Short mmCIF file of C-alpha atoms and ligand atoms in Angstrom, two decimals:
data_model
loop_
_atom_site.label_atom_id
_atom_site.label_comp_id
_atom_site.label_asym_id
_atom_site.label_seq_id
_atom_site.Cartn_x
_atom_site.Cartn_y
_atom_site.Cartn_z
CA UNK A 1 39.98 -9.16 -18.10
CA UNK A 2 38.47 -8.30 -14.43
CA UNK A 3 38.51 -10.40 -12.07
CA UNK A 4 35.43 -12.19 -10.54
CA UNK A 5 33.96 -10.73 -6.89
CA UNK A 6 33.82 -13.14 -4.26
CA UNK A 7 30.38 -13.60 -3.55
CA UNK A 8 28.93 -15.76 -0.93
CA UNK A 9 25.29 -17.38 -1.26
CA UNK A 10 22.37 -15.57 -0.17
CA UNK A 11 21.46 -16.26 3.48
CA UNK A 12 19.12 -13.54 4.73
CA UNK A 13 18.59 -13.10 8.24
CA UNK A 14 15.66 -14.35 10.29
CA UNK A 15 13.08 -10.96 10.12
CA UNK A 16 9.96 -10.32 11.85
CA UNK A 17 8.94 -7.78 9.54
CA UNK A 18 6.35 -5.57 11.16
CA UNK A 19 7.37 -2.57 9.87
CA UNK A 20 5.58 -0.54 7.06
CA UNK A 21 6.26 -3.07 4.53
CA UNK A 22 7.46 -5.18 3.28
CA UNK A 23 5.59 -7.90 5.02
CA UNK A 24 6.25 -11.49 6.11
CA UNK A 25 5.49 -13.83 3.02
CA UNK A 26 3.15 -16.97 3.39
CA UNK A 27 4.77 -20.14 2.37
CA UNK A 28 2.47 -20.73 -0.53
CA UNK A 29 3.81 -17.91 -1.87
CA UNK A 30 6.98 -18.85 -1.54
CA UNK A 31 6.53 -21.96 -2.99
CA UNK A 32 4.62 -20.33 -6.13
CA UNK A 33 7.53 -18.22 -6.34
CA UNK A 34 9.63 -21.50 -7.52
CA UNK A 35 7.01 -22.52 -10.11
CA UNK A 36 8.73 -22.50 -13.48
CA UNK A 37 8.67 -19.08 -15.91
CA UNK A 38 6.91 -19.72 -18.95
CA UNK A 39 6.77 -17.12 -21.85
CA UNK A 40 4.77 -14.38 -20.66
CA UNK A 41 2.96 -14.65 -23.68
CA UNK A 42 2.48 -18.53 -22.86
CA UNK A 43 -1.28 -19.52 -23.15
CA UNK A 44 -0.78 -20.60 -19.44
CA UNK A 45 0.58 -17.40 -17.81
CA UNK A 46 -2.08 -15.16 -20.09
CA UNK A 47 -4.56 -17.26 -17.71
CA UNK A 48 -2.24 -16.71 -14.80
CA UNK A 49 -2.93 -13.07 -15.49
CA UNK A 50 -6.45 -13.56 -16.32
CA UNK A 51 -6.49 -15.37 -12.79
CA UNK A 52 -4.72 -12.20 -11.25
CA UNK A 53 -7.13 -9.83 -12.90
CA UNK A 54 -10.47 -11.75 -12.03
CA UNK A 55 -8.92 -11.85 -8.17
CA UNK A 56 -7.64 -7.85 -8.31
CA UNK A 57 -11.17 -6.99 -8.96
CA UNK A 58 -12.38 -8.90 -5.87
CA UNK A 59 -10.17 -7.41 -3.52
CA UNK A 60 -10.45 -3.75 -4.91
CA UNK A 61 -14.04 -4.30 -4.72
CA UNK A 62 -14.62 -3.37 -8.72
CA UNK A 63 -16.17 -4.09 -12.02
CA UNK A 64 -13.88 -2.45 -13.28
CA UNK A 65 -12.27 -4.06 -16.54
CA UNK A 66 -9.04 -1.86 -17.00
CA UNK A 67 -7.59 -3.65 -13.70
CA UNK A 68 -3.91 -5.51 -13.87
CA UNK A 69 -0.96 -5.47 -12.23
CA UNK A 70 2.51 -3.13 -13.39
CA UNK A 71 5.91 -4.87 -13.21
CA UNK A 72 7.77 -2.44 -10.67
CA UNK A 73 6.99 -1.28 -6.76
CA UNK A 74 4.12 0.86 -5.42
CA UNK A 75 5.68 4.11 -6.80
CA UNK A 76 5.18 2.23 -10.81
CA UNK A 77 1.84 1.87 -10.38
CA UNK A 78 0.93 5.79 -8.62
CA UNK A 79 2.99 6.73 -11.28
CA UNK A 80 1.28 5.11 -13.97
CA UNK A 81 -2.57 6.22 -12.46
CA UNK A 82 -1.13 10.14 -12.44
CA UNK A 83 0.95 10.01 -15.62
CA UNK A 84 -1.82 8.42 -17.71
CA UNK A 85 -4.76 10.90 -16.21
CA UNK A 86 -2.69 14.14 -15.84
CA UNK A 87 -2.69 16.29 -18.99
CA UNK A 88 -0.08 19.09 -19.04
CA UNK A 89 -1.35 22.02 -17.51
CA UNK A 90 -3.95 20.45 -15.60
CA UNK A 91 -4.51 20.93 -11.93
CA UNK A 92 -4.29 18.30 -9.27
CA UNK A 93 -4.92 18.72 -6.04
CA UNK A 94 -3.12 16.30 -3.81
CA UNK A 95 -3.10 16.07 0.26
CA UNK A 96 -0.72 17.87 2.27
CA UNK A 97 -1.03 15.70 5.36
CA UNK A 98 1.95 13.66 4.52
CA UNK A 99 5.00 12.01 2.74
CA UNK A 100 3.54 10.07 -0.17
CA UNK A 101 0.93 12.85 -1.04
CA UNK A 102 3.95 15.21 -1.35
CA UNK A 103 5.55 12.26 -4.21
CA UNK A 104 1.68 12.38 -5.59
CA UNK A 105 2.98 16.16 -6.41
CA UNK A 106 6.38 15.83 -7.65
CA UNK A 107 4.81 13.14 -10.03
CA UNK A 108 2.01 15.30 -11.02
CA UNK A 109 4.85 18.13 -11.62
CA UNK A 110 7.24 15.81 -13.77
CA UNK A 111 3.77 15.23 -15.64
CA UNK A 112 3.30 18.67 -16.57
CA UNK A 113 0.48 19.04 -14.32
CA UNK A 114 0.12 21.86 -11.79
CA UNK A 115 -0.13 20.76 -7.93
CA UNK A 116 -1.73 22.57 -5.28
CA UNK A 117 -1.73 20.95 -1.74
CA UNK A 118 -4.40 20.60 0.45
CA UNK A 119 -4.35 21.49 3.83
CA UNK A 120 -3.71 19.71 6.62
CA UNK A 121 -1.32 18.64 9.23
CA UNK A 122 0.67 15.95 9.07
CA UNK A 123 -0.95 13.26 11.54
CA UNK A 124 -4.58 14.68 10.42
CA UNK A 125 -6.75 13.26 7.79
CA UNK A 126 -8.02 15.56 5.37
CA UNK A 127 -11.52 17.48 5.95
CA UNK A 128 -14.67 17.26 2.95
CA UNK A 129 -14.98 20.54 3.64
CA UNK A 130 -11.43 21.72 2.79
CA UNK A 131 -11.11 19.41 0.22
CA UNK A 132 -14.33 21.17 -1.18
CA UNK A 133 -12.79 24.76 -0.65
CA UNK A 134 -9.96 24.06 -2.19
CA UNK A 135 -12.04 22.16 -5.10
CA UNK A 136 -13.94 25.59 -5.55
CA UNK A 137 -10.93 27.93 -5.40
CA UNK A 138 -8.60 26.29 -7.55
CA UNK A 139 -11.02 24.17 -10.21
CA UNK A 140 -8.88 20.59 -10.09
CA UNK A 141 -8.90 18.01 -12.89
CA UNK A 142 -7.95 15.18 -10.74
CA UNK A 143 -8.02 14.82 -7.13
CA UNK A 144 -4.96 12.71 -5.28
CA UNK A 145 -6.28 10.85 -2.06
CA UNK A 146 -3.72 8.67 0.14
CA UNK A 147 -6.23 6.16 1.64
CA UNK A 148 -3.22 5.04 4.13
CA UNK A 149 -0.82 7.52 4.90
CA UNK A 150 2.10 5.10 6.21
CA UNK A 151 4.52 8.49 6.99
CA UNK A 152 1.66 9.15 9.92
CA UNK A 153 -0.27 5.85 10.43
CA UNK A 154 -3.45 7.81 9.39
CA UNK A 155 -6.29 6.90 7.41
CA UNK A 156 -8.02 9.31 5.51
CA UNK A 157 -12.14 8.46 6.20
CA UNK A 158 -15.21 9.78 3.86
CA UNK A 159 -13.13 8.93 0.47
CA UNK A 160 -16.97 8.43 -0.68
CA UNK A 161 -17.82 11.77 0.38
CA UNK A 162 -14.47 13.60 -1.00
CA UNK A 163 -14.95 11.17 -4.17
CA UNK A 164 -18.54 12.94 -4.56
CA UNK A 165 -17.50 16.49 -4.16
CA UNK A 166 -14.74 15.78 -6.96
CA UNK A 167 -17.70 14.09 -9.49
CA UNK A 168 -19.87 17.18 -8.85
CA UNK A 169 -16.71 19.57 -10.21
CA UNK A 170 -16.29 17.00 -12.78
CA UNK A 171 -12.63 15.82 -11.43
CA UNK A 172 -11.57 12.48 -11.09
CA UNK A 173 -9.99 10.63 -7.61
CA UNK A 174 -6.89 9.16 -7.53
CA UNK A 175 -6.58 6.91 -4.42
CA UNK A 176 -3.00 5.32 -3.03
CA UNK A 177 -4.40 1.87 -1.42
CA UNK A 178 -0.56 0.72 -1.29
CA UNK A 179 -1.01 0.24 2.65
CA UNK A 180 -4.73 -0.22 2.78
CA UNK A 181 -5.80 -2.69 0.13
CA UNK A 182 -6.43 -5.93 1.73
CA UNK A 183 -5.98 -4.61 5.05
CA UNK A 184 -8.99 -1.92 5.34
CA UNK A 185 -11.73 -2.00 3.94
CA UNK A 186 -11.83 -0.44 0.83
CA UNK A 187 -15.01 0.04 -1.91
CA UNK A 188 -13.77 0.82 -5.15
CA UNK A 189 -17.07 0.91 -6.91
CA UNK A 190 -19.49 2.36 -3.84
CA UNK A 191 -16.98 4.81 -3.20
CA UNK A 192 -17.05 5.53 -6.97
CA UNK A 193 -13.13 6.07 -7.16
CA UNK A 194 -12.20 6.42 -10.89
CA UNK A 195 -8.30 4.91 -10.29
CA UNK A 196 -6.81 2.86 -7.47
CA UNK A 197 -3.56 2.04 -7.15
CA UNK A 198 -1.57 -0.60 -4.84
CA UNK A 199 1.71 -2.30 -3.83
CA UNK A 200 1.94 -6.01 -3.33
CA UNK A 201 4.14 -6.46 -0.26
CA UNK A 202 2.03 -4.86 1.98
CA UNK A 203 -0.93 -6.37 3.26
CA UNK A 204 -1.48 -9.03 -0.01
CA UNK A 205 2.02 -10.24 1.73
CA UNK A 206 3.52 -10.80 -1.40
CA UNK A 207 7.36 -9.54 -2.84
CA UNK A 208 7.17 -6.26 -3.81
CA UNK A 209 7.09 -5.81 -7.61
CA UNK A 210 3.58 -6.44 -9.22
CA UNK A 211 1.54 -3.07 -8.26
CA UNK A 212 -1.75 -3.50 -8.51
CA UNK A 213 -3.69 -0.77 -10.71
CA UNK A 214 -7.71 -0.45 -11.11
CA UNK A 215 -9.37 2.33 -13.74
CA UNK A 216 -12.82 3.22 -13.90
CA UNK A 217 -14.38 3.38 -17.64
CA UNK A 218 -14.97 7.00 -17.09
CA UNK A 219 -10.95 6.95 -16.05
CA UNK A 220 -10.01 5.40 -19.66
CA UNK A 221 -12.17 7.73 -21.94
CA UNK A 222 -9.93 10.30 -20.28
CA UNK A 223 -6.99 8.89 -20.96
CA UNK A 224 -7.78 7.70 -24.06
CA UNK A 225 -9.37 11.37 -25.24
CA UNK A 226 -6.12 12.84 -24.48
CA UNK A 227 -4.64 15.71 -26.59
CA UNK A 228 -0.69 15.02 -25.47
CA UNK A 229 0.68 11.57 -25.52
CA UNK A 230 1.47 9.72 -21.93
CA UNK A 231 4.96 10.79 -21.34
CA UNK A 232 6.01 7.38 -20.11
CA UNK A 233 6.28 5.11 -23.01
CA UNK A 234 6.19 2.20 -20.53
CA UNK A 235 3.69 3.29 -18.50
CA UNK A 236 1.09 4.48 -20.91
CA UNK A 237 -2.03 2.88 -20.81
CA UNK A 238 -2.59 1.75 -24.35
CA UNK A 239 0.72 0.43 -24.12
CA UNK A 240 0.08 -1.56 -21.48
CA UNK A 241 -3.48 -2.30 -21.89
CA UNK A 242 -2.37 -3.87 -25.33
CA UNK A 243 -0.59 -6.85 -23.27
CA UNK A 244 -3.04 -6.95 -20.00
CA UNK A 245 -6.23 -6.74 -22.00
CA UNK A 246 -8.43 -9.17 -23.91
CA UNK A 247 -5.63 -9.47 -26.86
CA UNK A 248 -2.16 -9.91 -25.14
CA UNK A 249 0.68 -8.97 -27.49
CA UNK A 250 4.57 -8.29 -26.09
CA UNK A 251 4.69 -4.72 -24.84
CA UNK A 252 7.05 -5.92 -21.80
CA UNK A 253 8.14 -9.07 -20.44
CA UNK A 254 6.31 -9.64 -17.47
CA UNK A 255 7.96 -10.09 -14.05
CA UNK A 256 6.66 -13.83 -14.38
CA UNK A 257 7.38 -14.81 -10.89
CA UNK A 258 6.54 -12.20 -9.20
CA UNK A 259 2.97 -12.12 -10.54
CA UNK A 260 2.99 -16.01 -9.79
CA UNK A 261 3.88 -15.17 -5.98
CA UNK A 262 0.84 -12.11 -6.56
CA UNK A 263 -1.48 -14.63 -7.95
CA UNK A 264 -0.97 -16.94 -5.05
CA UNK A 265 -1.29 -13.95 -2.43
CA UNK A 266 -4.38 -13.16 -3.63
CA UNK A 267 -5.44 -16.55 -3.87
CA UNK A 268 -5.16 -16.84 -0.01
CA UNK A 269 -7.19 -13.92 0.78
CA UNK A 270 -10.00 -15.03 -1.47
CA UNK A 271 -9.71 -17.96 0.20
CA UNK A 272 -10.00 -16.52 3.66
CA UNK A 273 -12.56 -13.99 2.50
CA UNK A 274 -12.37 -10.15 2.63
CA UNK A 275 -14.18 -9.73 5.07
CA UNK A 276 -12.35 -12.28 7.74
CA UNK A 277 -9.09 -10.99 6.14
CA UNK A 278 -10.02 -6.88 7.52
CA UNK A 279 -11.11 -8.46 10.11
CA UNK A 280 -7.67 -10.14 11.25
CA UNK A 281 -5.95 -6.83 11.01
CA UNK A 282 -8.15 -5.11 13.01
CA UNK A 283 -8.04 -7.86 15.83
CA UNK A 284 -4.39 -8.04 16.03
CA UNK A 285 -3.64 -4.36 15.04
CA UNK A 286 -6.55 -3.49 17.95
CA UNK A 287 -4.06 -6.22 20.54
CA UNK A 288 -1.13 -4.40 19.58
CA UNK A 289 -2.42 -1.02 20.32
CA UNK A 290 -3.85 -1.98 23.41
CA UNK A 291 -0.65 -3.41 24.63
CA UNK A 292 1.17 -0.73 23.51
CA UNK A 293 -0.68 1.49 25.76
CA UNK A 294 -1.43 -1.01 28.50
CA UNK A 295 2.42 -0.67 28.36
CA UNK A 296 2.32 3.46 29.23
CA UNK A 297 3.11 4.04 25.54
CA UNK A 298 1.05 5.94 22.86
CA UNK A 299 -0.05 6.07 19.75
CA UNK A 300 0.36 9.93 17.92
CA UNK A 301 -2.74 9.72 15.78
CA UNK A 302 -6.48 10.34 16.78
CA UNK A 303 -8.85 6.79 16.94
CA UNK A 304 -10.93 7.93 14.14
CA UNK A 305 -8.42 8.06 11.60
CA UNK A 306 -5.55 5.84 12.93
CA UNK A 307 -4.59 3.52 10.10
CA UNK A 308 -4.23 0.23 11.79
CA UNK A 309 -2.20 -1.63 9.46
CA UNK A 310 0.67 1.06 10.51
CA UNK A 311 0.61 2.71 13.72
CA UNK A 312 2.56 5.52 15.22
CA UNK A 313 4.29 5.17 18.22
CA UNK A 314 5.05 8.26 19.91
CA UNK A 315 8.74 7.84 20.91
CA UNK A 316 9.18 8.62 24.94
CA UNK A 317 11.12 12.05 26.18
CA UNK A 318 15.11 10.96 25.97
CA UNK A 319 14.96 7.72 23.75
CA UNK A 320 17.01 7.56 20.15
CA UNK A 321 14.30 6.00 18.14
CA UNK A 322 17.62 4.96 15.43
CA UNK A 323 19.06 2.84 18.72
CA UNK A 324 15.50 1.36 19.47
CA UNK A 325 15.11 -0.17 15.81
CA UNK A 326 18.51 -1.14 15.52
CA UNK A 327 18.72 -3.22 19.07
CA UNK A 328 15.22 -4.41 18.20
CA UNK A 329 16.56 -5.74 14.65
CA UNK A 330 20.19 -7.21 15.96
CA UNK A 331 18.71 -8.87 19.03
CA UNK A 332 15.39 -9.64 18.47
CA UNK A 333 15.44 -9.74 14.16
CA UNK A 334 12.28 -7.25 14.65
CA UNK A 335 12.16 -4.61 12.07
CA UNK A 336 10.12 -1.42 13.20
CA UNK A 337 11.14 1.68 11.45
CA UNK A 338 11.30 5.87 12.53
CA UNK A 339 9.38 8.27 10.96
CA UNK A 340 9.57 9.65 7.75
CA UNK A 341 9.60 13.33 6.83
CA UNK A 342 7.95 15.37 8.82
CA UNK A 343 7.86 12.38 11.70
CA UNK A 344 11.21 11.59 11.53
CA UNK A 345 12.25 11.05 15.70
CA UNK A 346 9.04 11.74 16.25
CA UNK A 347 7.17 8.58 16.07
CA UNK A 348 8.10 4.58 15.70
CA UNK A 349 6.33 2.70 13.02
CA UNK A 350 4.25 -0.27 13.86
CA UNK A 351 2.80 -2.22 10.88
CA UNK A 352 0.29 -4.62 10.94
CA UNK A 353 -0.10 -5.98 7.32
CA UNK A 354 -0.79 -9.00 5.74
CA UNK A 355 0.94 -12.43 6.90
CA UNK A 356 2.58 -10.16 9.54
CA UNK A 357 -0.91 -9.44 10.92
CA UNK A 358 -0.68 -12.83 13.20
CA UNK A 359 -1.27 -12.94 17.11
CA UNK A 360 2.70 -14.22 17.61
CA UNK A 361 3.61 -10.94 15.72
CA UNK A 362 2.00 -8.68 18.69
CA UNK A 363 2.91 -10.65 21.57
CA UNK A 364 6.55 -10.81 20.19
CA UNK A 365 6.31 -6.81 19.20
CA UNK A 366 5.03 -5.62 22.43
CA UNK A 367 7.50 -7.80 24.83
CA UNK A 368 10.34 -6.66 22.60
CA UNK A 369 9.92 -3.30 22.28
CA UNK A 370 8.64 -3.09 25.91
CA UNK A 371 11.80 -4.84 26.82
CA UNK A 372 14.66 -2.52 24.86
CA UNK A 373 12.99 0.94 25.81
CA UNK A 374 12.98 -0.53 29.85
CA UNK A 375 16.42 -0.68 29.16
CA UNK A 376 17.38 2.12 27.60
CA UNK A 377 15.61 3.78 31.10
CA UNK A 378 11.85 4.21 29.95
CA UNK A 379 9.51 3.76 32.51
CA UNK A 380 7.08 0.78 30.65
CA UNK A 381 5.51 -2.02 32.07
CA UNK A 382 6.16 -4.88 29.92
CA UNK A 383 4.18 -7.06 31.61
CA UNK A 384 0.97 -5.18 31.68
CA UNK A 385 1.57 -4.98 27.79
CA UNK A 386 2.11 -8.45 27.06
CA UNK A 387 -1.42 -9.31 29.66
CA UNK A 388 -3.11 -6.95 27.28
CA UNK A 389 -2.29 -8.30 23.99
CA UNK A 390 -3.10 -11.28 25.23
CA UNK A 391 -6.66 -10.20 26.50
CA UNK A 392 -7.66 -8.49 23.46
CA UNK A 393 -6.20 -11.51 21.44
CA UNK A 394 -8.73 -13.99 23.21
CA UNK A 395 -11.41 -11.11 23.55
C1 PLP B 1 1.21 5.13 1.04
C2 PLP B 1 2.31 4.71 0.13
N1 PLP B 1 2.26 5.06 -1.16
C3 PLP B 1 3.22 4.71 -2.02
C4 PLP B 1 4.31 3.97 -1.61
C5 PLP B 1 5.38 3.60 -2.59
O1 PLP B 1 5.50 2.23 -2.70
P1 PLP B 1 6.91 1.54 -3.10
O2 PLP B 1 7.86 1.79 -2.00
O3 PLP B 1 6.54 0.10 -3.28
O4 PLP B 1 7.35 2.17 -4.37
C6 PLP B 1 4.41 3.59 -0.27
C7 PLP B 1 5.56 2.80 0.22
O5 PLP B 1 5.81 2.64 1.39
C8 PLP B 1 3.37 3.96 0.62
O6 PLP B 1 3.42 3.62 1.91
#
C-alpha cells in the first residue's frame, strides 16, 4: 500500500488580484459558494439555472433563448460556440491582432474548419474595411471577433458594423466577451451577434468554471441543420441543450457550486444595474490610467480602442517586467502579469474587472507599482500618480 502525502490545509495568500483575471470575489459569492449541492437535476437547482439563464440574458443584452452556462473555463465555452457552428471544411476567418484570436484558429483547425487570419497588428483593433476584404476574398462561414483582446488590452470597436458586413455574406459572428462582458458595454441583440461567449472570473467576479454561452436562433438552425455531427460529444449543443433547456434530463453533472457562486455574481450586477456596473469600470479603470501616466508611465494601446478592463503598461527602457510582478506579488500580494505572446516584456498587464474594479484597487496599484519600478531606478513620480488617482476618483 502507498503511503499517504502530507498535506497541510489550504491557506491561500492575501491577493489583490488586478491582473487579467481572475478577479477578486465579492463575499456574497463566497458565501453562495457554501450553500449546500443538491442534485443537479433537483427541482431547486433546475430554478437555480433557470435563475442563471433569465440573468445571462440581461447582462448579454439578449432574447436569446439558447443562453446557459458550460461547466469548464473561458476556453469550454469558445470552444463549444466554434465546435458547434464550424462544419468541416468551412472557412472562418478569425483576427490576427492577438493571442486568443490565434486559439479561435487552432480550435477552428481541430474542428475541421479552415482558418484564415485577418490582418492586423497586435495592439490594433481590426478595420470594417479589412474585415470586409478579407470577407470578399476568401467567402467565410463564420466570422471570429475578440471583443477584449486581454494579450494587448485592446478593444475591438464597430462589432455592429463588422457583424453587418458578415450578415450581408451570409456568415455568422462569433464574439469572445470573456474580458468584456459585464465590464463594457456589450449589445448582443443591436449588434445582432449570432453567438457570444464568456468566462465567469472576469468582470462577473465569480470562480472561474461556469462560461457563459449565448446563441442566436439563426445560430441553432445552423447547428442543428448540420451534415457532420459536433465532434465534441460534451460540448455539442443538443447534448447540452437537452439538460439547459425547457426539459432538463442528465447529460452532465453540473458544477453545482460554481453556478451557485455564478448565480450570485450575476445577482449583484443586476442589482447594481448594467449600466452603473460599466460605469464603475470606466471610472476606476479611467483613475488608474490617469495615474499611471500622471506617474510618467504609459499605456501601449491607442484611446479609441484601449480595453479598460485590462490595460497595457508599456514597461520602461532597463526594467525586468518578471522582477516587477514578482516584488509586486511577495511584498505587496499585488498580482499584475507580463505580456503574452507577441507582448511578452513588452507590456505589464493592468486589469480592471469586476469586484477588483474598486477605488482602493487603483490607489493601492498605482503607489505600488510606482514604488517598486522607483526602486529598481525608474524615473516615476509616485506621488503625482497617487494625486491623480485620487482626482479622477472624486472627479
Ligand atoms: C479574451 C480571452 N478569451 C479566452 C480566454 C480563455 O479563458 P480561460 O482562461 O478561462 O479558459 C481568455 C483568458 O484569459 C481571454 O482573456
Amino acid at each position: 500500500m502507498y503511503t499517504p502525502p502530507t498535506v497541510e490545509e489550504l491557506r491561500p495568500p492575501e491577493r489583490t488580484l488586478v491582473g487579467p483575471g481572475p478577479s477578486a470575489i465579492h463575499p456574497r459569492v463566497y458565501r453562495a459558494m457554501t450553500t449546500p449541492v443538491t442534485g443537479h437535476l433537483d427541482d431547486f437547482y433546475v430554478e437555480v439555472m433557470n435563475d442563471v439563464q433569465a440573468l445571462l440574458r440581461y447582462v448579454f443584452q439578449t432574447e436569446n433563448e439558447h443562453t446557459f452556462a458550460v461547466s469548464g473555463p473561458g476556453s469550454a465555452a469558445m470552444e463549444a460556440a466554434f465546435v458547434n457552428l464550424v462544419e468541416p471544411g468551412e472557412t472562418v476567418l478569425v483576427p490576427g491582432n492577438g493571442y486568443f484570436g490565434d486559439r479561435m484558429g487552432t480550435i477552428v483547425e481541430r474542428a475541421g474548419g479552415e482558418a484564415v487570419s485577418v490582418d492586423a497588428p497586435w495592439g490594433a483593433a481590426l478595420e470594417p474595411a479589412t474585415v470586409e476584404a478579407a470577407v470578399e476574398e476568401h467567402d467565410p462561414a463564420v466570422i471570429g471577433i475578440t471583443h477584449g483582446e486581454t494579450s494587448t488590452g485592446v478593444r475591438q470597436p464597430a462589432v455592429d458594423d463588422i457583424t453587418r458586413i458578415a450578415h450581408d455574406h451570409d456568415a455568422y459572428v462569433v464574439l469572445d466577451a470573456v474580458a468584456t462582458l459585464g465590464g463594457v458595454e456589450l449589445y448582443t441583440d443591436e449588434w445582432d451577434v449570432d453567438v457570444v461567449y464568456a468566462g465567469s472570473q472576469k468582470c462577473l467576479s465569480a470562480p472561474p468554471g461556469a462560461s457563459p454561452v449565448t446563441m442566436s436562433d439563426r445560430a441553432v438552425e445552423k447547428v442543428r441543420t448540420r451534415d457532420a455531427p459536433v465532434e465534441s460529444w460534451y460540448l455539442d449543443l443538443e447534448n447540452l441543450w437537452s439538460y439547459w433547456g425547457p426539459d432538463p434530463g442528465y447529460h452532465y453533472t453540473d458544477s453545482i457550486s460554481t453556478t451557485y457562486a455564478l448565480r450570485e455574481a450575476l445577482r449583484i450586477v443586476a442589482e447594481v444595474g448594467l449600466d452603473a456596473y460599466w460605469d464603475r469600470h470606466r471610472r476606476v479603470s479611467t483613475a488608474m490610467k490617469e495615474g499611471l501616466e500622471a506617474m510618467g508611465l504609459s499605456l501601449a494601446v491607442d484611446e479609441s480602442c484601449w480595453l479598460r478592463t485590462l490595460s497595457p503598461v508599456g514597461v520602461p527602457a532597463g526594467v525586468d517586467p518578471g522582477q516587477v510582478t514578482s516584488r509586486l506579488k511577495s511584498e505587496y500580494g499585488i498580482e499584475i502579469v507580463g505580456g503574452l505572446g507577441e507582448t511578452e516584456g513588452e507590456i505589464l498587464r493592468v486589469g480592471c474587472m469586476g469586484h477588483s474594479a474598486r477605488a482602493k484597487n487603483a490607489v493601492y496599484l498605482v503607489s505600488s507599482l510606482g514604488s517598486v519600478l522607483a526602486e529598481h531606478g525608474v524615473e516615476v513620480d509616485v506621488e503625482a500618480g497617487i494625486d491623480a488617482t485620487r482626482r479622477t476618483l472624486e472627479g
